[in-house]
Coordinates of C-alpha atoms in Angstrom, one line a residue:
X164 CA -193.8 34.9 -63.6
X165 CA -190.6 35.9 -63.8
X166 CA -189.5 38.3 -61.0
X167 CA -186.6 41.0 -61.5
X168 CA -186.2 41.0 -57.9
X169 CA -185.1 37.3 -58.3
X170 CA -182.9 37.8 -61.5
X171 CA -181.0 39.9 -59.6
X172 CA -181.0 37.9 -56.3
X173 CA -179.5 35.1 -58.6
X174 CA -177.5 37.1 -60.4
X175 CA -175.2 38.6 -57.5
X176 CA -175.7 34.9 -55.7
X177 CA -174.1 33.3 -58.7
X178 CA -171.4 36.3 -59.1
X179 CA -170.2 35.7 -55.9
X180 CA -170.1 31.8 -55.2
X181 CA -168.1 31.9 -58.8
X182 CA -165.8 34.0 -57.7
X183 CA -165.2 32.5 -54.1
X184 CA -163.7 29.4 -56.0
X185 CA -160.3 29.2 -57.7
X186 CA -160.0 28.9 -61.3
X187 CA -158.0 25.5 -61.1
X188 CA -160.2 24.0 -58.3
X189 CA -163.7 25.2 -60.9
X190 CA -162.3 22.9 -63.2
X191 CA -160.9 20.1 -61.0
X192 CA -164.9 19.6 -60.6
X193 CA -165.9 19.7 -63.4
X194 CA -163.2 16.6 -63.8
X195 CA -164.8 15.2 -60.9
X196 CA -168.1 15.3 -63.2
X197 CA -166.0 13.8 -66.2
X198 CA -164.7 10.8 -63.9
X199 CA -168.5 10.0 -62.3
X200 CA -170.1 10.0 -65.5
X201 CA -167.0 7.8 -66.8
X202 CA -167.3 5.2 -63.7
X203 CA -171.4 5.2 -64.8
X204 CA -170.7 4.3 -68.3
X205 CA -168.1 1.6 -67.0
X206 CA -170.8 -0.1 -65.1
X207 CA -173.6 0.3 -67.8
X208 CA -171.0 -1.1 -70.7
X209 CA -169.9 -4.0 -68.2
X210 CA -173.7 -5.4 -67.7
X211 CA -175.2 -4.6 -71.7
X212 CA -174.9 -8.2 -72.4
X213 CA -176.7 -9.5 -69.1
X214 CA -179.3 -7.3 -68.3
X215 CA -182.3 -7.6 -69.8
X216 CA -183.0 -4.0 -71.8
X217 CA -186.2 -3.2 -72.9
X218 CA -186.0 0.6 -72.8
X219 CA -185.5 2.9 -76.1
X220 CA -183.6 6.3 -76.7
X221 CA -184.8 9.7 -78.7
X222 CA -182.9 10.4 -81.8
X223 CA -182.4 14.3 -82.2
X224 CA -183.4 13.9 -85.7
X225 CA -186.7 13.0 -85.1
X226 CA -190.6 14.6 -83.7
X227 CA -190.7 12.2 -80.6
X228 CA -188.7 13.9 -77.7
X229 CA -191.2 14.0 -75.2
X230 CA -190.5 17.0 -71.8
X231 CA -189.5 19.7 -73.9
X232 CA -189.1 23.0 -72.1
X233 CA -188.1 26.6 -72.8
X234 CA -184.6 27.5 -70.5
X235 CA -184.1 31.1 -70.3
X236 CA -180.7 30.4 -69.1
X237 CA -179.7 29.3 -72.6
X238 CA -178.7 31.6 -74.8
X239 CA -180.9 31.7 -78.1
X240 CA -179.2 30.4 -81.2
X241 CA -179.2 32.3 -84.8
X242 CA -182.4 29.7 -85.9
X243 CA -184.4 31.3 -83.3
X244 CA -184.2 35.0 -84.0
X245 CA -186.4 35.4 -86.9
X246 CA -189.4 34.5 -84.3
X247 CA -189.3 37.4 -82.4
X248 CA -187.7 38.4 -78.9
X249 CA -187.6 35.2 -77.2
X250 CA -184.8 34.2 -74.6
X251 CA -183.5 30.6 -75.0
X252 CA -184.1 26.8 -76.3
X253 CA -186.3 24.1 -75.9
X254 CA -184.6 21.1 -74.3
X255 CA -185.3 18.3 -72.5
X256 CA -183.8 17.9 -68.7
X257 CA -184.9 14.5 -68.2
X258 CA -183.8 12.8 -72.1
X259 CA -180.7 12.4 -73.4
X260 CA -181.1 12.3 -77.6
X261 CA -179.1 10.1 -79.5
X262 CA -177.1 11.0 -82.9
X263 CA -176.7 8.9 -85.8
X264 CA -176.5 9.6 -89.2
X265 CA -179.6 7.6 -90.0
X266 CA -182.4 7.3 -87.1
X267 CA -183.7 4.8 -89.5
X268 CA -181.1 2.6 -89.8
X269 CA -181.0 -1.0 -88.8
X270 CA -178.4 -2.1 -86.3
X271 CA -176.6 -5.0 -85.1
X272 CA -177.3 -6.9 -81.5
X273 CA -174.2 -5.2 -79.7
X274 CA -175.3 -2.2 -81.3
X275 CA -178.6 -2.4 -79.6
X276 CA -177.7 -3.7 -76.0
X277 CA -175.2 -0.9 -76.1
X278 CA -178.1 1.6 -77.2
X279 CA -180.2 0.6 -74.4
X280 CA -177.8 -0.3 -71.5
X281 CA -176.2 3.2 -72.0
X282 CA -179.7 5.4 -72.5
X283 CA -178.9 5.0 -68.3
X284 CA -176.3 7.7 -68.4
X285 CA -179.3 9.6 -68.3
X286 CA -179.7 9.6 -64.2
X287 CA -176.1 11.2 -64.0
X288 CA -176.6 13.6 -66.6
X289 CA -179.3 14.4 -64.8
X290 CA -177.3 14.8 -61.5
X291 CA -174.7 16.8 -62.5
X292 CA -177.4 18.9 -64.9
X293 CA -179.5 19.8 -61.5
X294 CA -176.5 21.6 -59.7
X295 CA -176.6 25.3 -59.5
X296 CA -176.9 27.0 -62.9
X297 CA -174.1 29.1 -62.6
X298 CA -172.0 25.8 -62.5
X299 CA -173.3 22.8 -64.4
X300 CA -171.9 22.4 -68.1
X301 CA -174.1 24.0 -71.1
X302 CA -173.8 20.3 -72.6
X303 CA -172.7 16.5 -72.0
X304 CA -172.4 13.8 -73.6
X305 CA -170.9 10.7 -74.8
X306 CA -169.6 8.9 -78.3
X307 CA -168.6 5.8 -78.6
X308 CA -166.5 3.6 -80.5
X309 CA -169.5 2.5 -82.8
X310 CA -170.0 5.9 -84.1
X311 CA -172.6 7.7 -82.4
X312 CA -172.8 10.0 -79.5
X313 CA -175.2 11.1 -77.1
X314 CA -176.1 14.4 -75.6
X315 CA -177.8 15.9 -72.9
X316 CA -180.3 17.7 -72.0
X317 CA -181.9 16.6 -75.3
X318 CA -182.2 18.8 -78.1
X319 CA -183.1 18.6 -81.7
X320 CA -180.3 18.4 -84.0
X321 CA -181.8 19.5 -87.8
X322 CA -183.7 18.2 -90.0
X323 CA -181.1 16.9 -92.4
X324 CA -179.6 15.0 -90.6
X325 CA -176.6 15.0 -91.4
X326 CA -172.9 12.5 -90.4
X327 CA -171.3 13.3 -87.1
X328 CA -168.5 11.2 -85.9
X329 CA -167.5 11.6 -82.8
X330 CA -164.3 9.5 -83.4
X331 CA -163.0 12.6 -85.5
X332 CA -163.5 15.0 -82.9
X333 CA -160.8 16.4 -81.0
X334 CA -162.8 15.6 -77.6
X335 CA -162.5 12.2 -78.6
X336 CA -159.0 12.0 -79.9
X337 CA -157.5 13.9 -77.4
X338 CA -159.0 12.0 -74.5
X339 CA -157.9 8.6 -75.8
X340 CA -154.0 9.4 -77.1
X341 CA -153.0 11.5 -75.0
X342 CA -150.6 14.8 -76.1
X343 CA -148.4 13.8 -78.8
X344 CA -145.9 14.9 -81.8
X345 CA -147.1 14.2 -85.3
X346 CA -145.2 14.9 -88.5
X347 CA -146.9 14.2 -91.6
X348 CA -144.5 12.9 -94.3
X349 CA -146.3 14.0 -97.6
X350 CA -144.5 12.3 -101.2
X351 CA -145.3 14.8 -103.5
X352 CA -143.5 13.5 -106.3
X353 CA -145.1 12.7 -109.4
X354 CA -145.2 9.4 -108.6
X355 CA -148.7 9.6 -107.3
X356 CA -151.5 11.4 -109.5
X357 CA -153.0 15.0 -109.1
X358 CA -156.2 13.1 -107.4
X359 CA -154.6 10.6 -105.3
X360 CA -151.7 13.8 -103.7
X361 CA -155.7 15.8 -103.5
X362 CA -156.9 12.9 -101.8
X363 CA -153.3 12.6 -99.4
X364 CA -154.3 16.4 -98.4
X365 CA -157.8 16.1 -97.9
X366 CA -156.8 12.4 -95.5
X367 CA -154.2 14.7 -93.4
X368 CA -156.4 17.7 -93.1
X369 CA -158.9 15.8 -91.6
X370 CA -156.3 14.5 -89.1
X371 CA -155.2 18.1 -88.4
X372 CA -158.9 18.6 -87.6
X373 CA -158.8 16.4 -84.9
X374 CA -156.0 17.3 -83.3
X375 CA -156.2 19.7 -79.9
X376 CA -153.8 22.3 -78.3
X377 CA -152.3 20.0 -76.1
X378 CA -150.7 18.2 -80.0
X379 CA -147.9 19.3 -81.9
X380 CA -147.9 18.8 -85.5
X381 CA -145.0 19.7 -88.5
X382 CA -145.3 18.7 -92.0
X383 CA -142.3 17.7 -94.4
X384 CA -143.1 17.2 -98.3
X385 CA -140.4 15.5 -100.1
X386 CA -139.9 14.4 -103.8
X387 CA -136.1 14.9 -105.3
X388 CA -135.6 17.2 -102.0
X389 CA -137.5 17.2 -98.8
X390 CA -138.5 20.7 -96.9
X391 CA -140.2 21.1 -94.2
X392 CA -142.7 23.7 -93.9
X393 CA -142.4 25.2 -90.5
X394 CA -139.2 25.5 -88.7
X395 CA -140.7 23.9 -85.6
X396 CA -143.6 22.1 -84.9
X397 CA -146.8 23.9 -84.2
X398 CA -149.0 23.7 -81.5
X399 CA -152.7 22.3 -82.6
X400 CA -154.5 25.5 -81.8
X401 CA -157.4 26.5 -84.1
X402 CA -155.3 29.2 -85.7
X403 CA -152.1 26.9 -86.0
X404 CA -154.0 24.1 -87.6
X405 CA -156.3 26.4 -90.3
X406 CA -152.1 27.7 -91.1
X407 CA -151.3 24.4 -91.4
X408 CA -154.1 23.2 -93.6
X409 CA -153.3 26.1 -95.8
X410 CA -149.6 24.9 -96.5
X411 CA -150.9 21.3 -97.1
X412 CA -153.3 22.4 -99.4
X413 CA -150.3 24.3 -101.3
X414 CA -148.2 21.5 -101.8
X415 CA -147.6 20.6 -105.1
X416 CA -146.4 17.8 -107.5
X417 CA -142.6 17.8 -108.2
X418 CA -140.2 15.3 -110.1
X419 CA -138.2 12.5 -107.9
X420 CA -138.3 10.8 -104.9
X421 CA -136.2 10.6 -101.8
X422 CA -137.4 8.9 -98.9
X423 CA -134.0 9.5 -97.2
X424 CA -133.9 12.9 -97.5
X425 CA -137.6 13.2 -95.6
X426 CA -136.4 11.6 -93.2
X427 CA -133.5 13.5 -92.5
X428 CA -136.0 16.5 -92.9
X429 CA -138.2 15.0 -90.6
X430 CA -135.7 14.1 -87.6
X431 CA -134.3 17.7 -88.4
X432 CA -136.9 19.0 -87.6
X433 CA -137.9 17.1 -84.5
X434 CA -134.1 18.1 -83.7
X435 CA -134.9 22.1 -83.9
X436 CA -138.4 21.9 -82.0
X437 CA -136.5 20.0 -79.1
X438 CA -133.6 22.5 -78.8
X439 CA -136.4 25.3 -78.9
X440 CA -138.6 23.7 -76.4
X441 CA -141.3 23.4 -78.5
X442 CA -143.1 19.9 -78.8
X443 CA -144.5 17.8 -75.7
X444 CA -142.3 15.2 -74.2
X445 CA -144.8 12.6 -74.2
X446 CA -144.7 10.7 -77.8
X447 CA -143.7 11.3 -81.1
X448 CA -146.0 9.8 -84.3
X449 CA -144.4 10.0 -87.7
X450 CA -146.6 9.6 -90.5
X451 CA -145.5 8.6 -94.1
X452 CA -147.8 8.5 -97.0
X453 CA -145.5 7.3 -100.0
X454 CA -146.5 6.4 -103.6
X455 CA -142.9 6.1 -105.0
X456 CA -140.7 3.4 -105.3
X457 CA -137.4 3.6 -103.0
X458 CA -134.3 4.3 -104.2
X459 CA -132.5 4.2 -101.3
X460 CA -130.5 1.0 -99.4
X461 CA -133.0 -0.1 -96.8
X462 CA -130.4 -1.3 -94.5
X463 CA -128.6 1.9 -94.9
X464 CA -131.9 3.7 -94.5
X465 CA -132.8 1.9 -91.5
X466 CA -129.9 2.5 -89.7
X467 CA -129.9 6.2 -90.2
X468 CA -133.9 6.4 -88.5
X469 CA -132.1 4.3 -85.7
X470 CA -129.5 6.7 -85.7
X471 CA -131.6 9.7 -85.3
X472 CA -134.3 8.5 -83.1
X473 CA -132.6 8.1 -79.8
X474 CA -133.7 11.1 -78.2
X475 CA -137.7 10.9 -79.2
X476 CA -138.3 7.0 -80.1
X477 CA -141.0 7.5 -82.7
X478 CA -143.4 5.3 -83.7
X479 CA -144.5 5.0 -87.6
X480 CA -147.6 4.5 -89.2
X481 CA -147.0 4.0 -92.8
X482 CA -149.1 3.8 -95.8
X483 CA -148.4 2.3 -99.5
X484 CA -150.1 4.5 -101.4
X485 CA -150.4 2.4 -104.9
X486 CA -148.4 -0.8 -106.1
X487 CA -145.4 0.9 -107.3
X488 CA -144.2 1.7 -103.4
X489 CA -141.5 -0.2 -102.0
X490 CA -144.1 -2.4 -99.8
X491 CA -140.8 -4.1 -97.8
X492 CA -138.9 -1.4 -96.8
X493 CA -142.0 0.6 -95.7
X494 CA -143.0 -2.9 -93.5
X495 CA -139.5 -3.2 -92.4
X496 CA -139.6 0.8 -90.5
X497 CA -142.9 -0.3 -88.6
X498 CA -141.6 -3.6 -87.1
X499 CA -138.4 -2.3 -86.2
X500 CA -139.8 1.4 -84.9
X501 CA -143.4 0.1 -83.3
X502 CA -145.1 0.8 -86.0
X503 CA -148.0 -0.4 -88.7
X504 CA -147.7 -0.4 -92.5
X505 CA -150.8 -1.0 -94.3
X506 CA -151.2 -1.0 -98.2
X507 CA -154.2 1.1 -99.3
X508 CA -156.1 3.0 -102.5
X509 CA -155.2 6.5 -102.0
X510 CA -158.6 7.9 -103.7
X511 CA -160.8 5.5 -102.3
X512 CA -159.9 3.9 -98.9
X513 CA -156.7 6.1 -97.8
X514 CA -158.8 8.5 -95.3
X515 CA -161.0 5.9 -93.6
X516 CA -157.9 4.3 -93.1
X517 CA -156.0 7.2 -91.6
X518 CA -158.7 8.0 -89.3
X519 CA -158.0 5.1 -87.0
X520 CA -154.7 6.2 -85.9
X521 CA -156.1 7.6 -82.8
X522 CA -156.8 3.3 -82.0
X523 CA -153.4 2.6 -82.7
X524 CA -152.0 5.3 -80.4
X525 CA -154.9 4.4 -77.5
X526 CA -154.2 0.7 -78.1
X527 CA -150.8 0.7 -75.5
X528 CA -152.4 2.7 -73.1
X529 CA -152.5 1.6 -69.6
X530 CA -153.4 4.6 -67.3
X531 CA -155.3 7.6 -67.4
X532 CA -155.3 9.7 -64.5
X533 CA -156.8 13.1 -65.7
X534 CA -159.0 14.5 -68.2
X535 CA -158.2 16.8 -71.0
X536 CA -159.4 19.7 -72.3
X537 CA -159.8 21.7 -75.8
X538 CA -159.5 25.4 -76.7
X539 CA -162.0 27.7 -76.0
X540 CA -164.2 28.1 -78.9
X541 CA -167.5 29.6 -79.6
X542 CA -170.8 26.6 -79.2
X543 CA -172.5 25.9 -82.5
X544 CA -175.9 27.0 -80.9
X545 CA -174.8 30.3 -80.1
X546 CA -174.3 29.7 -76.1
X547 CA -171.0 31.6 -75.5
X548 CA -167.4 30.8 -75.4
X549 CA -166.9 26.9 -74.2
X550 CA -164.4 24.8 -73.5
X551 CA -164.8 20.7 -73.6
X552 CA -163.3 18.5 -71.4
X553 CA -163.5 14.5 -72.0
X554 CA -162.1 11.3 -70.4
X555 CA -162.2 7.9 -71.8
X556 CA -164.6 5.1 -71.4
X557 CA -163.1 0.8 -71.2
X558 CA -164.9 -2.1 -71.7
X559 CA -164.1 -4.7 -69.0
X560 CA -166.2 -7.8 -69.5
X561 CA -164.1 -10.8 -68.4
X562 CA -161.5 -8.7 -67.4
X563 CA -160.4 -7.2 -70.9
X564 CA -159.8 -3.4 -71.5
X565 CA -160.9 -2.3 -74.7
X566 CA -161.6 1.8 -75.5
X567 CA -165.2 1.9 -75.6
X568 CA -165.9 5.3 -76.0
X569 CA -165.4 9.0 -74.2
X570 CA -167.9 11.4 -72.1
X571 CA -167.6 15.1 -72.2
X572 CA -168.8 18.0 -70.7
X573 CA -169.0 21.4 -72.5
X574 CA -168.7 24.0 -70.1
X575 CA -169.3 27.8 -70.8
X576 CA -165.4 29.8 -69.9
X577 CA -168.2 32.2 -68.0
X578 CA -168.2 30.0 -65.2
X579 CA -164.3 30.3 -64.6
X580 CA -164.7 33.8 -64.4
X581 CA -162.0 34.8 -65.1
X582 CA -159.3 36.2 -68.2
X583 CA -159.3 34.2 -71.2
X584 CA -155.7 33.9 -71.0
X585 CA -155.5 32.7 -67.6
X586 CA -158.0 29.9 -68.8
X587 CA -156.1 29.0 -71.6
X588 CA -153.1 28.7 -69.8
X589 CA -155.1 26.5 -67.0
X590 CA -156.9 24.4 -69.7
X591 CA -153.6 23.6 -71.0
X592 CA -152.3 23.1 -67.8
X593 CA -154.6 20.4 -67.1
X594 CA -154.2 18.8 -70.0
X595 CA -150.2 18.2 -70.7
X596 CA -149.6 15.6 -68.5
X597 CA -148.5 12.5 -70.5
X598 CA -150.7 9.2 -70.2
X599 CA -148.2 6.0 -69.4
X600 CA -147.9 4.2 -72.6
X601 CA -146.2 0.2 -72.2
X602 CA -144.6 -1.0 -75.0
X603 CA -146.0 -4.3 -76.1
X604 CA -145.1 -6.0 -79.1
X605 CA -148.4 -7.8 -78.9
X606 CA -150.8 -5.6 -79.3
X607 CA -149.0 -3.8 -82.2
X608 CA -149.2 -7.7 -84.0
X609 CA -153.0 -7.9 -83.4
X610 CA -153.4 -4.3 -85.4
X611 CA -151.4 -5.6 -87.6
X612 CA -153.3 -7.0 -91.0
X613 CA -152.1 -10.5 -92.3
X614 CA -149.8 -9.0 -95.0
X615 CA -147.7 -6.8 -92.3
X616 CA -147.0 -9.0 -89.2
X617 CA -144.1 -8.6 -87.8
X618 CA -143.9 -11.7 -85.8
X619 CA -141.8 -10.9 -83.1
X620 CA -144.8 -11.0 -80.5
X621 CA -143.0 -13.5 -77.6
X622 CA -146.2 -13.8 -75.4
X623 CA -147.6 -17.1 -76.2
X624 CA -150.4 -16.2 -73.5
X625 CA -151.6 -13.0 -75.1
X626 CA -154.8 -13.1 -76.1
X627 CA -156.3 -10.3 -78.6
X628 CA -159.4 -10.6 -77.5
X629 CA -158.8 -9.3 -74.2
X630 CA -157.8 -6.0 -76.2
X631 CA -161.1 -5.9 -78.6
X632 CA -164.6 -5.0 -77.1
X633 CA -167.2 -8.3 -76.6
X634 CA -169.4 -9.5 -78.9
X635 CA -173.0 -10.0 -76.5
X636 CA -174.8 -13.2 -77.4
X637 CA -178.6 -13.2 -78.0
X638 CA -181.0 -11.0 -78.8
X639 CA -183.0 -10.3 -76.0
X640 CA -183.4 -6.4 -76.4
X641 CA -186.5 -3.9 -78.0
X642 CA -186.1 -4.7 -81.6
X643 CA -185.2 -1.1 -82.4
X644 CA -183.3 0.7 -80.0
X645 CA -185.3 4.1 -81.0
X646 CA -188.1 5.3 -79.2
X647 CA -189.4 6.9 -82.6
X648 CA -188.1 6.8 -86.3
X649 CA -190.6 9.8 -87.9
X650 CA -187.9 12.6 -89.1
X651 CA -188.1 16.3 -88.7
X652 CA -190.0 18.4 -90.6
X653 CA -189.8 21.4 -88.4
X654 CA -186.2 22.5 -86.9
X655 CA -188.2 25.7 -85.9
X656 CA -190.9 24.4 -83.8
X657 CA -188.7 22.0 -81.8
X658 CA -186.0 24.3 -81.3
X659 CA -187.5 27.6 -80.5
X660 CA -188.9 28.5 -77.5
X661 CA -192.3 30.1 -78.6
X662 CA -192.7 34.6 -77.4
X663 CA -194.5 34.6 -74.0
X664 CA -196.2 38.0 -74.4
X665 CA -198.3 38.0 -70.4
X666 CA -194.4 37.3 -69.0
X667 CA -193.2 40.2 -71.0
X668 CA -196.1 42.5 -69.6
X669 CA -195.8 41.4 -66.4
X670 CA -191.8 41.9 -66.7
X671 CA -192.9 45.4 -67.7
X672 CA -195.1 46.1 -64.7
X673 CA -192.3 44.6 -62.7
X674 CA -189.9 47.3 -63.4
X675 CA -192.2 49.9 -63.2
X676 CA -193.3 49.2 -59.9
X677 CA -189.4 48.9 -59.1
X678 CA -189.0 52.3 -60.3
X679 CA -191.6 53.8 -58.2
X680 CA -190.8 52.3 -55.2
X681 CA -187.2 53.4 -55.8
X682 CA -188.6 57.2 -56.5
X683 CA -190.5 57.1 -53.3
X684 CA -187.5 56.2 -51.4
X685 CA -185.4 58.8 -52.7
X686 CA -187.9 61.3 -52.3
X687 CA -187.8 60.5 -48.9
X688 CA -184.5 60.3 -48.6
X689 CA -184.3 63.9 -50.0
X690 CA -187.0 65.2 -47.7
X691 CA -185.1 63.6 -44.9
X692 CA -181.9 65.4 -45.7
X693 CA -184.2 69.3 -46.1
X694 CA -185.6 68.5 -42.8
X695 CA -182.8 68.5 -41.3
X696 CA -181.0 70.4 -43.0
X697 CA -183.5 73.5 -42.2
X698 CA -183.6 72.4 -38.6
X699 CA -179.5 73.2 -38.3
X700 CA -179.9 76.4 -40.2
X701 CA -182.8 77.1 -37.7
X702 CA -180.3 76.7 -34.8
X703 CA -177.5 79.0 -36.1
X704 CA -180.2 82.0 -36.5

């Protein structure tokens, strides 16, 4: 039964331990969380290949997520409301559920051990779930580097199905680059057809998608002249970045082709965004996707980018689009700026391409000492305002450090209690600081595909291995890593916690009984107050 009496009680408790804490010390634990759950994962990823696994993991897209129970303190999503008056979600507090687009798909060895080994994330979810309500995140969870995430306490996802990355999120991105400056250097020149400049804008939005407040981003388009379309860079806020998709998606196809005067656009604009302190100190990513053939001198070209990158050293990533690009002078910019070229089909191959720059900009670095956070936005499942924080997860068998994945908590802004421009401002606060990036040659070669080495790597003991996750030898886990494979056929009846009509009486006779007892005090009250009130008029006469 569900007492008022104790709503209340738990209500004003929870009001007032919230408040007792500061804003920036509520969310320096919930990075304590972040860095626990992190130092879990370590462990589990560093022993997959040993320990002998046997155990399976729920898939939210399927009937067999055993321990589900109806929390009231969820909020109850849009799906729900056609059922009737019913408070909250069926979840489980004891299961994490695994997402994939296909709970039926076969998957490799390493896929499994790192399925099974990491289903032990469970006991701290669990930990950090069991804290007072008024504290604990809404949601965590944890993607990895193979492509699907995990989220706790389990839920149901739908019945479709349908793909979720986690590498695309912002979550993700953010906790594994660090803040940065991006320009995206679109050739709009009719060099490139009406479907392969669509499929340039539809590659970049996507990488505007992933992108958090804590980014700066600028686009310059450039054919026989070169503009750029903001005076500044923006910040990556969800308003800044819907702007900025607009203006990508009105970029259109113009004669010539200047790849000088984009980059003179593009350090021009870098220029004004540093002299009006917009931009973050911490690294600069220019991004060129060209389908035309050069006319410019390459030396002279080169020597102008050297010229004008002195005060922001930025790295390229740079991408042929088509055979008529000037492959050289492209490959020639990323070995002399830290950069990667690659040559690639701009309709079919251009945007799974593009969505690994976040692995080029984790690949150098070395130290991360705090975890970031995104912009407050509303939960897909309808429970309130929340703001995600994440931090990154390294492989470290035999002493390598390869990017493994990233946990994160989603925490509802409630809990902060306070205005939602004092938690922006300490969101962002938290999440500025730059991650130490070292500069090695090195690792930049083995990105590098065969056709764009730069060979200038001088360390004749690196090893690339060391910088790519381990491959587990043997077998010896469940031959499928799901505990269940039978897809939903109900969203409904997973989901939705079902009306409980004898705790909606008995609420009823609760506050009823509240409300008599409360009129029988004030009546005494009031009777007190005549009493004596007549005995002092008694004395005067």
């Amino acid at each position: 039964m569900k007492w008022l009496a104790l709503r209340w009680l738990i209500v004003l408790s929870a009001s007032i331990t919230v408040r007792g804490i500061n804003l920036d010390h509520a969310i320096e634990i919930q990075e304590t969380n972040l860095k626990v759950l992190a130092s879990r994962a370590e462990r589990l990823v560093a022993t997959r290949c040993s320990a002998m696994c046997t155990s399976c993991s729920y898939h939210a897209c399927t009937e067999t997520l055993p321990d589900l129970s109806c929390e009231d303190d969820f909020e109850t999503p849009n799906i729900c409301e056609k059922k009737g008056n019913i408070d909250g979600i069926r979840v489980s507090g004891k299961h994490s559920t695994l997402y994939t687009n296909n709970p039926r798909a076969d998957f490799s060895d390493d896929q499994k051990h790192e399925i099974c080994a990491l289903s032990g994330l469970d006991g701290a979810f669990k930990d950090i779930y069991e804290v007072k309500k008024d504290r604990r995140p809404i949601w965590q969870g944890f993607g990895s580097e193979s492509g699907y995430s995990r989220i706790f306490p389990g839920r149901s996802w739908s019945e479709t199905c349908s793909l979720f990355d986690p590498r695309s999120a912002p979550w993700y991105v953010s906790a594994t680059t660090g803040p940065k400056n991006i320009v995206l250097m679109v050739d709009n020149s009719n060099s490139q057809s009406a479907a392969s400049l669509d499929a340039v804008k539809t590659a970049f939005s996507n990488l505007i998608d992933s992108l958090s407040f804590s980014d700066w981003v600028g686009i310059v388009a450039f054919n026989a002249e070169a503009i750029s379309q903001e005076e500044t860079l923006l910040r990556g806020s969800v308003k800044n970045k819907s702007k900025l998709k607009r203006t990508l998606n009105s970029i259109e196809r113009k004669d010539g082709s200047d790849l000088t005067k984009g980059i003179n656009e593009t350090y021009s604009l870098l220029k004004s965004s540093l002299l009006q302190r917009t931009g973050t100190p911490c690294r600069t990513v220019i991004i060129i996707a060209s389908a035309s053939p050069s006319n410019a001198d390459s030396s002279a070209l080169l020597q102008t980018i050297t010229d004008l990158d002195t005060d922001y050293e930025a790295q390229f990533l740079l991408y042929s689009l088509g055979t008529s690009t000037d492959e050289t002078l492209l490959k020639q910019i990323a070995c002399a700026h830290r950069g990667l070229w690659k040559s690639v089909d701009p309709v079919t191959s251009f945007s799974a391409e593009l969505r690994d720059y976040y692995v080029f900009l984790a690949s150098e670095i070395t130290q991360i000492t705090h975890a970031v956070w995104q912009e407050v936005q509303a939960d897909e499942l309808k429970q309130g305002d929340v703001t995600t924080g994440s931090y990154p997860v390294y492989d470290t068998i035999d002493d390598r450090k390869a990017l493994f994945g990233v946990v994160k908590l989603d925490i509802q802004t409630k809990i902060f209690n306070d205005s939602s421009s004092n938690v922006f401002n300490a969101l962002l606060t938290h999440s500025t600081s730059c991650f130490t990036v070292e500069k090695n040659e090195c690792i930049l070669e083995s990105l590098r595909a065969d056709d764009a080495k730069c060979n200038i790597c001088q360390d004749t003991n690196f090893n690339a291995e060391q910088t790519k996750i381990a491959t587990c030898q043997g077998d010896d886990v469940s031959s499928h890593p799901l505990c269940g494979t039978e897809p939903v056929h109900n969203i409904e009846e997973l989901l939705c916690c079902e009306p409980d009509v004898h705790a909606s009486v008995s609420e009823v006779y609760v506050i009823v009984f509240g409300g008599i007892v409360v009129a029988f005090i004030f009546v005494g009250i009031l009777q007190l107050v005549c009493r004596k009130t007549i005995k002092r008029e008694g004395q005067r006469v």
